[in-house]
Short mmCIF file of C-alpha atoms in Angstrom, two decimals:
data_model
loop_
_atom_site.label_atom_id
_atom_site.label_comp_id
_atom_site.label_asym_id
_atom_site.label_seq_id
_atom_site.Cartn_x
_atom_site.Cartn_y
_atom_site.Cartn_z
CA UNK A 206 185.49 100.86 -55.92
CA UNK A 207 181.93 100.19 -56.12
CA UNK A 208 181.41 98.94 -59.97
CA UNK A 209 178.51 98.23 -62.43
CA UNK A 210 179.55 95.87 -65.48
CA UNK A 211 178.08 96.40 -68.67
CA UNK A 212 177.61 92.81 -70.22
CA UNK A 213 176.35 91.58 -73.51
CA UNK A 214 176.40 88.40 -72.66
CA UNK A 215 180.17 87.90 -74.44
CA UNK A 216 184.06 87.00 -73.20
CA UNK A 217 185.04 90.83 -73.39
CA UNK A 218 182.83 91.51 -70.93
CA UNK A 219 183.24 88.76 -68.92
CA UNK A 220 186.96 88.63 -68.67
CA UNK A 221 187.02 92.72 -68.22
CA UNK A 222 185.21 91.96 -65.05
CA UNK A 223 188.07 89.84 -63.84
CA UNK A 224 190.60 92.32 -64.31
CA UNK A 225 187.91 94.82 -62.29
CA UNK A 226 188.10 92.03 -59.44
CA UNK A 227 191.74 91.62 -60.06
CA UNK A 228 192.42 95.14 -59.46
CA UNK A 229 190.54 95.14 -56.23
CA UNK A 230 187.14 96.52 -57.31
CA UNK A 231 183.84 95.05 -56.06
CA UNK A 232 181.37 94.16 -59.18
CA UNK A 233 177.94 94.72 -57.22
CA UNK A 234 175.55 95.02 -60.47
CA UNK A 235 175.22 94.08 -63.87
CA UNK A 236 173.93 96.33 -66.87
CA UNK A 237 172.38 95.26 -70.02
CA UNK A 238 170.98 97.03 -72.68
CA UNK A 239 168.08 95.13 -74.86
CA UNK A 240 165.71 94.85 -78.02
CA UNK A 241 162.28 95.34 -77.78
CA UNK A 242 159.98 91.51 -77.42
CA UNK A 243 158.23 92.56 -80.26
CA UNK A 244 160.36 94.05 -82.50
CA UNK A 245 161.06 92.25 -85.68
CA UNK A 246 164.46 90.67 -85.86
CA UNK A 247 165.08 91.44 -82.10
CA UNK A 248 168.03 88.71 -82.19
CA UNK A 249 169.95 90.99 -84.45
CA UNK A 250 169.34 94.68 -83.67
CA UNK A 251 171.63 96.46 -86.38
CA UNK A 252 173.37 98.44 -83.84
CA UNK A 253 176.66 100.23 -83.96
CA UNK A 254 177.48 100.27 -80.06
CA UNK A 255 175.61 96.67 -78.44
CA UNK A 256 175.86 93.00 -78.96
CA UNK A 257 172.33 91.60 -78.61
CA UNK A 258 172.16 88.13 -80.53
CA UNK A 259 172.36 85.82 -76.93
CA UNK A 260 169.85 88.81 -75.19
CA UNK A 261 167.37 85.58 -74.05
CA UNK A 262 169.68 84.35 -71.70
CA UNK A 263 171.17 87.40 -69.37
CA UNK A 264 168.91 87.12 -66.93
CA UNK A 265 170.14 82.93 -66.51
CA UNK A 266 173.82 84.79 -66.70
CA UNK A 267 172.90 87.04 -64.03
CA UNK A 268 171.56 84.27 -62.24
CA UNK A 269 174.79 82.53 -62.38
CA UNK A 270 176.85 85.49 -60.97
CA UNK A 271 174.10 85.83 -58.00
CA UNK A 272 174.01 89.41 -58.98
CA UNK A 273 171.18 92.35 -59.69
CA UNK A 274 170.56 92.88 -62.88
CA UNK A 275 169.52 96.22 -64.53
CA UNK A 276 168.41 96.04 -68.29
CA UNK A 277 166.92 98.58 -70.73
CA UNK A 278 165.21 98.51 -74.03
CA UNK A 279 167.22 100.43 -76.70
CA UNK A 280 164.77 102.33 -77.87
CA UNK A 281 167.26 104.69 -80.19
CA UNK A 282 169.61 103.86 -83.12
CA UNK A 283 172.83 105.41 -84.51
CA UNK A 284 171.77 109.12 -84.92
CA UNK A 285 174.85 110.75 -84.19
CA UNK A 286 178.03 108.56 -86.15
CA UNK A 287 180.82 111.42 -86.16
CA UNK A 288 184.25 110.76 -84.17
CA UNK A 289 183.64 113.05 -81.20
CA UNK A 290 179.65 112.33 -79.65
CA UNK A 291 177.67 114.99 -78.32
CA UNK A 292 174.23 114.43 -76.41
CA UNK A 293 171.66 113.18 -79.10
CA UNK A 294 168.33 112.38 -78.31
CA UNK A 295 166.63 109.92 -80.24
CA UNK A 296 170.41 108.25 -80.12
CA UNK A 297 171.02 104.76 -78.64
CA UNK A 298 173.67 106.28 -76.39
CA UNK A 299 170.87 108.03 -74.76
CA UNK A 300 169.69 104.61 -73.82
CA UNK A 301 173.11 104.02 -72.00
CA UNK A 302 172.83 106.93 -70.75
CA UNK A 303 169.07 106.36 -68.82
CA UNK A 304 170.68 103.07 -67.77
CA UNK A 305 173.79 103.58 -66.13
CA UNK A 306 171.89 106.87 -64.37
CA UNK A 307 169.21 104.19 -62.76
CA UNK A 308 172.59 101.74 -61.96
CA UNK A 309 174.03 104.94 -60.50
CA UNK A 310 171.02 105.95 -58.18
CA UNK A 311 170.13 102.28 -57.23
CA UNK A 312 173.84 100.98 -56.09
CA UNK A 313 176.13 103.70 -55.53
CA UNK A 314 178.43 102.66 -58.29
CA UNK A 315 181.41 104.75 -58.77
CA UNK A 316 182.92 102.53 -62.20
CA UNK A 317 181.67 100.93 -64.91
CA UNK A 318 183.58 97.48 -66.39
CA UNK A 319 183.62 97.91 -70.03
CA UNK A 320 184.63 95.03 -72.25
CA UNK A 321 186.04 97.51 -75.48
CA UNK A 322 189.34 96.13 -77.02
CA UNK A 323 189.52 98.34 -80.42
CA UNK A 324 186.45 100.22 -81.07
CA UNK A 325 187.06 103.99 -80.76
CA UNK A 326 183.36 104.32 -81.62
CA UNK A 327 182.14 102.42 -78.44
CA UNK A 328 184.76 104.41 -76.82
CA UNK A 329 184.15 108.13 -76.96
CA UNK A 330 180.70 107.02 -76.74
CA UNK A 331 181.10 105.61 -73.11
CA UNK A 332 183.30 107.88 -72.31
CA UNK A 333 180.39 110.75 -72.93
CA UNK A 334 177.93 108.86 -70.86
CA UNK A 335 180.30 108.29 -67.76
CA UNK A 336 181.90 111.64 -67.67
CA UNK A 337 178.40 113.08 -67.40
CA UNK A 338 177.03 110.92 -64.82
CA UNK A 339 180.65 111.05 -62.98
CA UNK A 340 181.59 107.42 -63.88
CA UNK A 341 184.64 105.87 -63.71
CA UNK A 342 184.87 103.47 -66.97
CA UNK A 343 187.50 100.43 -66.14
CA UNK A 344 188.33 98.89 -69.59
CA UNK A 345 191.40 96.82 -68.83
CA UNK A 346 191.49 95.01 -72.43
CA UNK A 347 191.38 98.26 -74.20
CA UNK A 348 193.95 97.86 -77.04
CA UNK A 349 195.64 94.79 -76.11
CA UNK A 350 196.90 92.57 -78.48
CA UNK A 351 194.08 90.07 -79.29
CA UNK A 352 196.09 86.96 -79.89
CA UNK A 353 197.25 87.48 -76.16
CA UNK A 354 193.76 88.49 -74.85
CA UNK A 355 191.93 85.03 -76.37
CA UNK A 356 194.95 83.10 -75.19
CA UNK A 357 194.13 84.69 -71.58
CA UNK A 358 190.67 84.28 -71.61
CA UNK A 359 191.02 80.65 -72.39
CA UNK A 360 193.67 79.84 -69.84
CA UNK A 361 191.21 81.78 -67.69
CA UNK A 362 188.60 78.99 -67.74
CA UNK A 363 186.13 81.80 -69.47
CA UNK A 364 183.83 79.10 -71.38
CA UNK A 365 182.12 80.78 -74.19
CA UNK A 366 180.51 79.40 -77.34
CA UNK A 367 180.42 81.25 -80.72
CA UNK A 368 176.64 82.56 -81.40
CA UNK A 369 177.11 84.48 -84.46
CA UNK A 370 179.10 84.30 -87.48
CA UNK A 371 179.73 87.30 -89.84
CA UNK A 372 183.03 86.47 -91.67
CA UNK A 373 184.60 84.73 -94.57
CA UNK A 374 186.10 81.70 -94.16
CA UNK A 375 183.53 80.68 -90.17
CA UNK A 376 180.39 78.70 -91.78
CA UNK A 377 177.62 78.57 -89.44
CA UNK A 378 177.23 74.50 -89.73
CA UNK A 379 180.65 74.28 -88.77
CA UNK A 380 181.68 76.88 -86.23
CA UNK A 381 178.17 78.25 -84.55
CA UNK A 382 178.41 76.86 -80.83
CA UNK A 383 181.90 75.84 -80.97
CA UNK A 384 183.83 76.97 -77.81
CA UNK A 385 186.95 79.75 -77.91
CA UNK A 386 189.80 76.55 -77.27
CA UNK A 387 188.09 74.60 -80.01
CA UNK A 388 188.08 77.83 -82.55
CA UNK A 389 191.27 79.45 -81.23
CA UNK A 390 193.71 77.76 -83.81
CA UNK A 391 191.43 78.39 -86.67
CA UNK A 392 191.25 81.90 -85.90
CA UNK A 393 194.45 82.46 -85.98
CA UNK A 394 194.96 80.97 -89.17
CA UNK A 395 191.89 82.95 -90.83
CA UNK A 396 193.84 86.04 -89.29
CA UNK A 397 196.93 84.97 -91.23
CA UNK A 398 194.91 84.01 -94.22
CA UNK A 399 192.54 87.16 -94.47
CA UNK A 400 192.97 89.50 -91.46
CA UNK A 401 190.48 88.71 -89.35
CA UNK A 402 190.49 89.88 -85.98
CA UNK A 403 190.89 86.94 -84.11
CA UNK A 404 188.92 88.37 -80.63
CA UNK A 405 186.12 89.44 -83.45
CA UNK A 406 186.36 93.20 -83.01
CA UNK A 407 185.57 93.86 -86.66
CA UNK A 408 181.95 91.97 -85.83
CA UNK A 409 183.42 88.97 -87.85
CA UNK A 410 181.25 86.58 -84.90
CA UNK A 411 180.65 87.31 -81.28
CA UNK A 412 180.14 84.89 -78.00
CA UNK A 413 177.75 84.05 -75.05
CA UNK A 414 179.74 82.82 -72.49
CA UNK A 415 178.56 79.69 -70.52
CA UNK A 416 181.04 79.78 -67.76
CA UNK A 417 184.02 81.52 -65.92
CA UNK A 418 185.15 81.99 -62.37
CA UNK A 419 183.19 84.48 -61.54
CA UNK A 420 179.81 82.38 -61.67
CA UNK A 421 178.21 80.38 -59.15
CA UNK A 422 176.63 78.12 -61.52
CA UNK A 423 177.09 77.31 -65.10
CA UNK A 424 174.72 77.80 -68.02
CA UNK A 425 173.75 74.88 -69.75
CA UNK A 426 171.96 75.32 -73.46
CA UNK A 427 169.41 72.65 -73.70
CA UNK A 428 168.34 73.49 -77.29
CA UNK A 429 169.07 76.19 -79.97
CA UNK A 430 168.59 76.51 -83.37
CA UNK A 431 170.37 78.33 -86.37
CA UNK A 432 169.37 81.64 -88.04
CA UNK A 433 170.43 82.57 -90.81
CA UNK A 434 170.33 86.22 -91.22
CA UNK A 435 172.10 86.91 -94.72
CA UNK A 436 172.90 84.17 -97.09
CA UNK A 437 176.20 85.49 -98.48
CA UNK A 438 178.39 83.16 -100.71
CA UNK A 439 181.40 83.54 -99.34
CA UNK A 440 180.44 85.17 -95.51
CA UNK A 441 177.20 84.54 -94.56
CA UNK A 442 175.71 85.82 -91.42
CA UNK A 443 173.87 83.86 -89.04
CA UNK A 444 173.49 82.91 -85.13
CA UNK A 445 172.36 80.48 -82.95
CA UNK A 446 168.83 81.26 -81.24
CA UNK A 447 169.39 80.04 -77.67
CA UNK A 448 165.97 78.39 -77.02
CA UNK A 449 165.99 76.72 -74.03
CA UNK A 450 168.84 76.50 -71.11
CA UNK A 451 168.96 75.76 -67.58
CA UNK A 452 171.94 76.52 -64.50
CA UNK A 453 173.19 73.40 -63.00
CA UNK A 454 175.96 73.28 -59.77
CA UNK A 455 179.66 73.40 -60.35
CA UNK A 456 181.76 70.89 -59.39
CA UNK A 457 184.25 73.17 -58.42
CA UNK A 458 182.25 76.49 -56.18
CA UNK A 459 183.88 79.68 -56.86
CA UNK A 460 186.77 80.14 -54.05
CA UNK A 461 185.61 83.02 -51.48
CA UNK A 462 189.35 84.49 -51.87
CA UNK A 463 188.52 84.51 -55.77
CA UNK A 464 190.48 87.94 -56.09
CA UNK A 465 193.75 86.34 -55.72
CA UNK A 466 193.04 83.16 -57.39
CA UNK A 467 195.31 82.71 -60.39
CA UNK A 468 192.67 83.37 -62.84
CA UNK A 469 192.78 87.10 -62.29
CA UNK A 470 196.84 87.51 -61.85
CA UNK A 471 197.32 89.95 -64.85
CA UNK A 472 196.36 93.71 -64.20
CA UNK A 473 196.10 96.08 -67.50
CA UNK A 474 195.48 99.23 -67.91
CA UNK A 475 192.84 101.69 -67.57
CA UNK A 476 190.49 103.69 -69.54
CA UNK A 477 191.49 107.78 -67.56
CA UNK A 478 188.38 109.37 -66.72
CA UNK A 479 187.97 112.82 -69.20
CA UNK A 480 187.33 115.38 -67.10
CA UNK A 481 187.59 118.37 -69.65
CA UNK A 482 187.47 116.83 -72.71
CA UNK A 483 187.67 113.18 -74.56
CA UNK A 484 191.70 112.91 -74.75
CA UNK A 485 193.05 111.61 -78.55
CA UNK A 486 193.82 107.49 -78.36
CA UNK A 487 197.52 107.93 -78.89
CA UNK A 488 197.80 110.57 -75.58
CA UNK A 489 195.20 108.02 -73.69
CA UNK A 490 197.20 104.93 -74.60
CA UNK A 491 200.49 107.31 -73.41
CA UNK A 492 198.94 107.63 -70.27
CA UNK A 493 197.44 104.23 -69.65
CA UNK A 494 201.04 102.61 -70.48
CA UNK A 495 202.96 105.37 -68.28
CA UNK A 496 200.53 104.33 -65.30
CA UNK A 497 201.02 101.11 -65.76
CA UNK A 498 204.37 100.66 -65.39
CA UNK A 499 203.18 101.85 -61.52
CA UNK A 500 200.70 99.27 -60.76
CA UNK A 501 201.78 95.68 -59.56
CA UNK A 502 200.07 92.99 -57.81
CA UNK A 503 201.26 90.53 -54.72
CA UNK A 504 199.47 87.99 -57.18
CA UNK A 505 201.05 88.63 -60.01
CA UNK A 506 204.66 87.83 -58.77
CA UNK A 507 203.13 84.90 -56.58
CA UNK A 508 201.60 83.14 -59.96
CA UNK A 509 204.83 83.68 -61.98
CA UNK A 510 206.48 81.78 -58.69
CA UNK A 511 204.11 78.99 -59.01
CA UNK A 512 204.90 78.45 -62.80
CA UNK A 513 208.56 78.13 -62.81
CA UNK A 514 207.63 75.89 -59.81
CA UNK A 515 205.81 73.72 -62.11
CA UNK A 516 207.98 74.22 -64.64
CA UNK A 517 210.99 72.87 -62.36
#
């Protein structure tokens, strides 16, 4: 299948492509949605559905994958905020909406790659868009356990740095541009200590990844600085303002048999496509798991091979 990935720049996104690729899809465009230049506080749009602290440096990431990249200026915000979303103009969705439409027209996309692990909000609300533009959405990490997915994406090689920090116990002096291997043990234990959500779905700090498998060339921040947005006591919020970067050569090229390299061995599960109506998250996740159980991959058995190997 022909796919589009919507990217924010982050390792959801990133490492939901993989799967796509995993699971034999072609990812032939990347889709972005953006701030206006010269709107106040553009680094950090309050926005219920996009990540756009990072937003300076998708066209570099874009770049790096060798890819076309479609972007959009959200010109909306968060009209309609009820559980079930219905077409809304003046609503941010709207924007997704105009976007993947354009994506649809330009590359004869049948899927979208969606990076949503726990958000029901971003859910329905993609869901809407693609079943009226006759999208497939493809979100692989949707309610996995995140302890497993960061673990994944590390072991991956998905290089991301933490941008933004919303949470107690992560202090932007300490933690802002730290990497996911260097952060993973302290997340776990502010997950144990306060409940954090150690792949950040409750917006406790979000990523820009740097480099993963799946790029050509790596991104390379030159300079950044930190912002801080709220000056909270015990969380304060604040990200790093990625001011200058440049791609360099890998050492390593990405292999042209990539799809069954043993970065992408694990397949997941699927968002269904709602053809009538948006299906409850129990029934979908009854589905997803039922269907699963149905798909496995040559690779998958080969890399489990090639551990006990090492192992022995």
């Amino acid at each position: 299948m022909r796919v589009a990935a919507l990217i924010s720049g982050g390792k959801d996104s990133c490492y939901n492509m993989m799967q796509c690729i995993a699971a034999g899809h072609q990812i032939v465009a990347l889709a972005n949605l953006r701030p206006a230049e010269n709107q106040v506080g553009s680094d950090e749009l309050d926005s219920y559905m996009y990540q756009t602290v990072g937003h300076h440096a998708i066209d570099l990431y874009a770049e790096a994958m060798a890819l076309p990249l479609y972007r959009r200026t959200i010109r909306g915000r968060s009209v309609d905020t009820s559980q079930v979303y219905t077409k809304c103009e003046g609503d941010e969705v709207e924007d997704l909406y105009e976007l993947l439409k354009l994506v649809k027209e330009k590359e004869e996309v049948e899927g979208i790659s969606v990076g949503a692990i726990l958000s029901d909000y971003q859910r329905v609300r993609v869901e809407n868009v693609c079943k009226r533009l006759d999208l497939q959405p493809l979100a692989y990490l949707w309610q996995r356990k995140q302890e497993d997915l960061l673990r994944e994406m590390i072991s991956s090689n998905i290089q991301a740095i933490i941008i933004k920090v919303a949470a107690l116990g992560l202090d932007p002096d300490k933690h802002l541009g730290k990497t996911l291997d260097q952060m993973e043990p302290y997340l776990l234990e502010l997950s144990s200590k306060y409940g954090v959500h150690i792949c950040g779905e409750g917006g406790e700090y979000e990523t820009f990844t740097l480099d993963c498998p799946l790029f050509k060339k790596k991104i390379i921040v030159d300079s950044s600085e930190v912002v801080i947005h709220s000056a909270d006591a015990f969380a304060p919020v604040a990200y790093l303002r990625l001011l200058e970067l440049h791609l360099e050569d890998k050492v390593s090229p990405v292999p042209d048999n990539y799809r069954t390299s043993h970065y992408c061995y694990k397949m997941i599960y699927v968002i269904p496509m709602v053809t009538t109506k948006i299906l409850p998250i129990e029934d979908a996740q009854k589905k997803m798991r039922k269907e699963s159980k149905h798909v496995t991959t040559e690779k998958s058995t080969k890399h489990k091979g090639q551990l006990q190997e090492r192992k022995e």
